[in-house]
mmCIF file of C-alpha atoms (C1' of nucleotides) in Angstrom:
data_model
loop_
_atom_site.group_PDB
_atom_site.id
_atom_site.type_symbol
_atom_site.label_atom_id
_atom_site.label_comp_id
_atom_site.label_asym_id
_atom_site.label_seq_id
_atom_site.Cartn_x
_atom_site.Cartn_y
_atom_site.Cartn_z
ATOM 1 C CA UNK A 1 0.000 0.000 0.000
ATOM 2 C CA UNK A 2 0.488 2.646 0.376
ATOM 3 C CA UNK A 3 3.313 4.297 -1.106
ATOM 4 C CA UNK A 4 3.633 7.735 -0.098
ATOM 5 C CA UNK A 5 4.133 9.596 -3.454
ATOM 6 C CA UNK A 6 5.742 12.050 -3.465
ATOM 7 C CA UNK A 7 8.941 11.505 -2.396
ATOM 8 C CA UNK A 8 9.603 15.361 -2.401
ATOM 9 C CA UNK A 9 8.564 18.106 -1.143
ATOM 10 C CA UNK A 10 6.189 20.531 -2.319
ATOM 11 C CA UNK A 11 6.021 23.092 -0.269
ATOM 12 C CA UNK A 12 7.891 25.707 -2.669
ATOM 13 C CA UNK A 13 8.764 28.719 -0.518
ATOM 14 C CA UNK A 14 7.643 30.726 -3.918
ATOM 15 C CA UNK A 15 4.252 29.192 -3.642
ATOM 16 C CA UNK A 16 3.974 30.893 -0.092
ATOM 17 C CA UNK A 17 5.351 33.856 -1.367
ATOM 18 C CA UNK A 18 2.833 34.086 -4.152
ATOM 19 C CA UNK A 19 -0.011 33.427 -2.177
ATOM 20 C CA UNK A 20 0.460 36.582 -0.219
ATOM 21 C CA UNK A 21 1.056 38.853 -2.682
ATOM 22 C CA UNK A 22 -2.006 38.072 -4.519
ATOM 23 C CA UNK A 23 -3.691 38.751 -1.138
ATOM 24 C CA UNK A 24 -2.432 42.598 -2.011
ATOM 25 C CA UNK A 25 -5.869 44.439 -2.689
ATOM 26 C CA UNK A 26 -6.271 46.461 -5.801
ATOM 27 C CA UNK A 27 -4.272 49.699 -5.508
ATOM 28 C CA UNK A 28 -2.395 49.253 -2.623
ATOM 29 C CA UNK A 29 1.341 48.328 -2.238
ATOM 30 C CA UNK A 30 3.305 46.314 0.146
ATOM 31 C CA UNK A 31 7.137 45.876 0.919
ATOM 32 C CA UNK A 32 9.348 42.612 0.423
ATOM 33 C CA UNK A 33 9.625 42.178 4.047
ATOM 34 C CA UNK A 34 6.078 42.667 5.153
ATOM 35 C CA UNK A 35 5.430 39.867 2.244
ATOM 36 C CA UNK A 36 7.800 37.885 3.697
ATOM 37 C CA UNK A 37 6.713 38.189 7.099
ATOM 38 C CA UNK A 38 3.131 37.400 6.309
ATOM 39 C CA UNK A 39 4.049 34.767 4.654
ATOM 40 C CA UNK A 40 5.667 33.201 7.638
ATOM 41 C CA UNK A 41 8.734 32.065 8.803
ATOM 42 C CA UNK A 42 11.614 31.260 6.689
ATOM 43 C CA UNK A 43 11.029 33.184 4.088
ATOM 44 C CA UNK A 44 12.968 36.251 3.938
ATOM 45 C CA UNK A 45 12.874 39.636 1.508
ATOM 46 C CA UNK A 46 15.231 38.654 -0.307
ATOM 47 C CA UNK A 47 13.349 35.255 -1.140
ATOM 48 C CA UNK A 48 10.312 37.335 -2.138
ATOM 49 C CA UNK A 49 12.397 39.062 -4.861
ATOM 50 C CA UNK A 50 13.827 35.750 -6.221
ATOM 51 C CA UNK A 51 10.321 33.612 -6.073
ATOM 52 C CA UNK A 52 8.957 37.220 -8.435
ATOM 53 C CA UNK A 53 11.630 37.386 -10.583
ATOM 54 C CA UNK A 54 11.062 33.566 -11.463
ATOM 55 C CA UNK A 55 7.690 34.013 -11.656
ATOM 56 C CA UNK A 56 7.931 36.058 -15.362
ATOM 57 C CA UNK A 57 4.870 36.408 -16.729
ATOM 58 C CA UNK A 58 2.432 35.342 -14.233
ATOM 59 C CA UNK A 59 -0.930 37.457 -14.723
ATOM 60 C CA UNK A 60 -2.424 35.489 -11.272
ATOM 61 C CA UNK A 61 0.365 37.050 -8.955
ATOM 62 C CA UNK A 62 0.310 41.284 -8.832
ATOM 63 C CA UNK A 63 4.347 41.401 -8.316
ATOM 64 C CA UNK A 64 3.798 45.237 -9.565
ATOM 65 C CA UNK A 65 2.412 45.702 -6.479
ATOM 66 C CA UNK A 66 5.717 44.851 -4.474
ATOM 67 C CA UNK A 67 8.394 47.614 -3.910
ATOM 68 C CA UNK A 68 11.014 47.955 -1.753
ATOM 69 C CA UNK A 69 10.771 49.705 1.976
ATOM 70 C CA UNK A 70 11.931 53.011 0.818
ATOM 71 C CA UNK A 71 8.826 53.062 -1.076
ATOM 72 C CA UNK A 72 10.657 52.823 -4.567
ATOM 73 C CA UNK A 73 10.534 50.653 -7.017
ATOM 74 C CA UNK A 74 13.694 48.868 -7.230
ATOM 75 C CA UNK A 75 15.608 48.706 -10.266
ATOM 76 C CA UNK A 76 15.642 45.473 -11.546
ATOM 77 C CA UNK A 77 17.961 44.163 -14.737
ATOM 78 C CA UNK A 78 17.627 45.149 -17.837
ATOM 79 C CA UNK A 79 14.854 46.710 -19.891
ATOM 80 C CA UNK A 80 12.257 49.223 -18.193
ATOM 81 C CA UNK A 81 10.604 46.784 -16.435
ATOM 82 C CA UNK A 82 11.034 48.534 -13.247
ATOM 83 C CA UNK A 83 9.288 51.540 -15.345
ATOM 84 C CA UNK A 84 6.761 49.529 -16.954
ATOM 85 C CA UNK A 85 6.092 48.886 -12.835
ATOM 86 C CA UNK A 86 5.598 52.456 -11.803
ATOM 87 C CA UNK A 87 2.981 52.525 -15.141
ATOM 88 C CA UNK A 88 0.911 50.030 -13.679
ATOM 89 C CA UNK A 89 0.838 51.125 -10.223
ATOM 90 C CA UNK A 90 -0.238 54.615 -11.568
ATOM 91 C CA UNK A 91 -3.129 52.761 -13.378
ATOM 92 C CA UNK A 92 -4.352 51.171 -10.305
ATOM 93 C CA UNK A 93 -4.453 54.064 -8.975
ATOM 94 C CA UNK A 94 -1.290 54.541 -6.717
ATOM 95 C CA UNK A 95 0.085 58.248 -6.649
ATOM 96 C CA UNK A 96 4.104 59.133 -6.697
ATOM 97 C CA UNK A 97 6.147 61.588 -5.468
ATOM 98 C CA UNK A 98 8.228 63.570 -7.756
ATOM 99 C CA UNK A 99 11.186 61.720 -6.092
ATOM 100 C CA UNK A 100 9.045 58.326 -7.213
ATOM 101 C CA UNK A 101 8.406 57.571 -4.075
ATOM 102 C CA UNK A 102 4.569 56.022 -2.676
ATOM 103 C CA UNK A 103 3.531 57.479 0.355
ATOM 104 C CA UNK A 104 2.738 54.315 2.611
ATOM 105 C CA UNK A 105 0.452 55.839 4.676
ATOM 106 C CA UNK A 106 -2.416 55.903 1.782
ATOM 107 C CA UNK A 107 -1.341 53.424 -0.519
ATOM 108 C CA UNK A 108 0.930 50.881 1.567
ATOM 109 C CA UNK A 109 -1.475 47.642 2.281
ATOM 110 C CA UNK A 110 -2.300 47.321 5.847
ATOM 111 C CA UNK A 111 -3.147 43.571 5.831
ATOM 112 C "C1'" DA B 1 31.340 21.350 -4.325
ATOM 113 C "C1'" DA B 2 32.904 26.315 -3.799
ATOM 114 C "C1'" DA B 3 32.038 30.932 -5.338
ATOM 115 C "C1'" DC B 4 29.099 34.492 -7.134
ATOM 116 C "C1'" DT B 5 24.941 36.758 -7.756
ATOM 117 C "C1'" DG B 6 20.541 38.790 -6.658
ATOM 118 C "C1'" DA B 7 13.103 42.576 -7.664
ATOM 119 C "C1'" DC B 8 16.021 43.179 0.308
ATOM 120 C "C1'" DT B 9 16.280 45.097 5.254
ATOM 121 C "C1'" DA B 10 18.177 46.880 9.378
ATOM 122 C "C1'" DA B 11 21.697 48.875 11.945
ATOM 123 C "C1'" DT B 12 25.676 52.187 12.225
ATOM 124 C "C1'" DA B 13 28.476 56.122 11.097
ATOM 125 C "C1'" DC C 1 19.482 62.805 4.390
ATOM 126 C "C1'" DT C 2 23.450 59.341 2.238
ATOM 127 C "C1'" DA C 3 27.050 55.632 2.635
ATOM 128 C "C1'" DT C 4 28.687 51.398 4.459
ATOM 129 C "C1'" DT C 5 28.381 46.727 6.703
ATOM 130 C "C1'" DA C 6 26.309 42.722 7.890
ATOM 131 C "C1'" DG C 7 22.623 39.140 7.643
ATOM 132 C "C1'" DC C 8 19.758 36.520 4.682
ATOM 133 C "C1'" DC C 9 19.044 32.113 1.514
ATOM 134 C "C1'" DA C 10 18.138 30.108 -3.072
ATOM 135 C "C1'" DG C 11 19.581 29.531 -7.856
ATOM 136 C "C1'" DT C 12 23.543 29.493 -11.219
ATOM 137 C "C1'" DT C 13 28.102 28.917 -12.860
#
DNA sequence: AAACTGACTAATA
DNA sequence: CTATTAGCCAGTT
């Protein structure tokens, strides 16, 4: 009987990661380390930042709605990704500063 | 297997 | 306010 399957685990720290961030309500922001910490232990900000950049193309997660503490969006590689970012978040609704910078206490998500 | 890199944060100076 | 250092852990080379 039996035979436990899967011989592996599952539990991808990206899935966690995921899962919270598309808990982020429509125009509202959060940081990499409040995602992380919701998402529970082990999981740090930087993890958050690798499990979205792997992610690519997903339409189900809203990693545009992810910046960095300073309330910036971080630069990412190449392209204008990170400006294609600030484009989106201006479309949901999230205002900038001149510096670029979100002002947490009206958009950052209070979860 | 060791070394390097990376969408980060916090603490210090 | 900026600059620097350290901690963090997975994925790649």
């Amino acid at each position: 009987m039996s035979a436990k399957i899967q011989p592996k685990q599952q539990p991808n720290y990206r899935e966690r990661v995921y899962a919270v961030v598309r808990k982020i309500p429509y125009g509202k922001v959060a940081t990499y380390g409040q995602v992380a910490r919701m998402a529970g232990a082990g999981i740090t900000a930087r993890m958050v930042g690798y499990a979205l950049a792997a992610l690519s193309d997903e339409k189900d997660v809203p990693w545009q709605r992810v910046i960095n503490h300073q309330g910036k969006i971080s630069p990412h590689g190449y392209g204008f990704g990170s400006a294609m970012q600030e484009t989106i978040l201006r479309e949901e609704g999230v205002q900038f500063s001149p510096e670029g910078v979100i002002d947490f206490n009206q958009f950052g998500w209070q979860g």
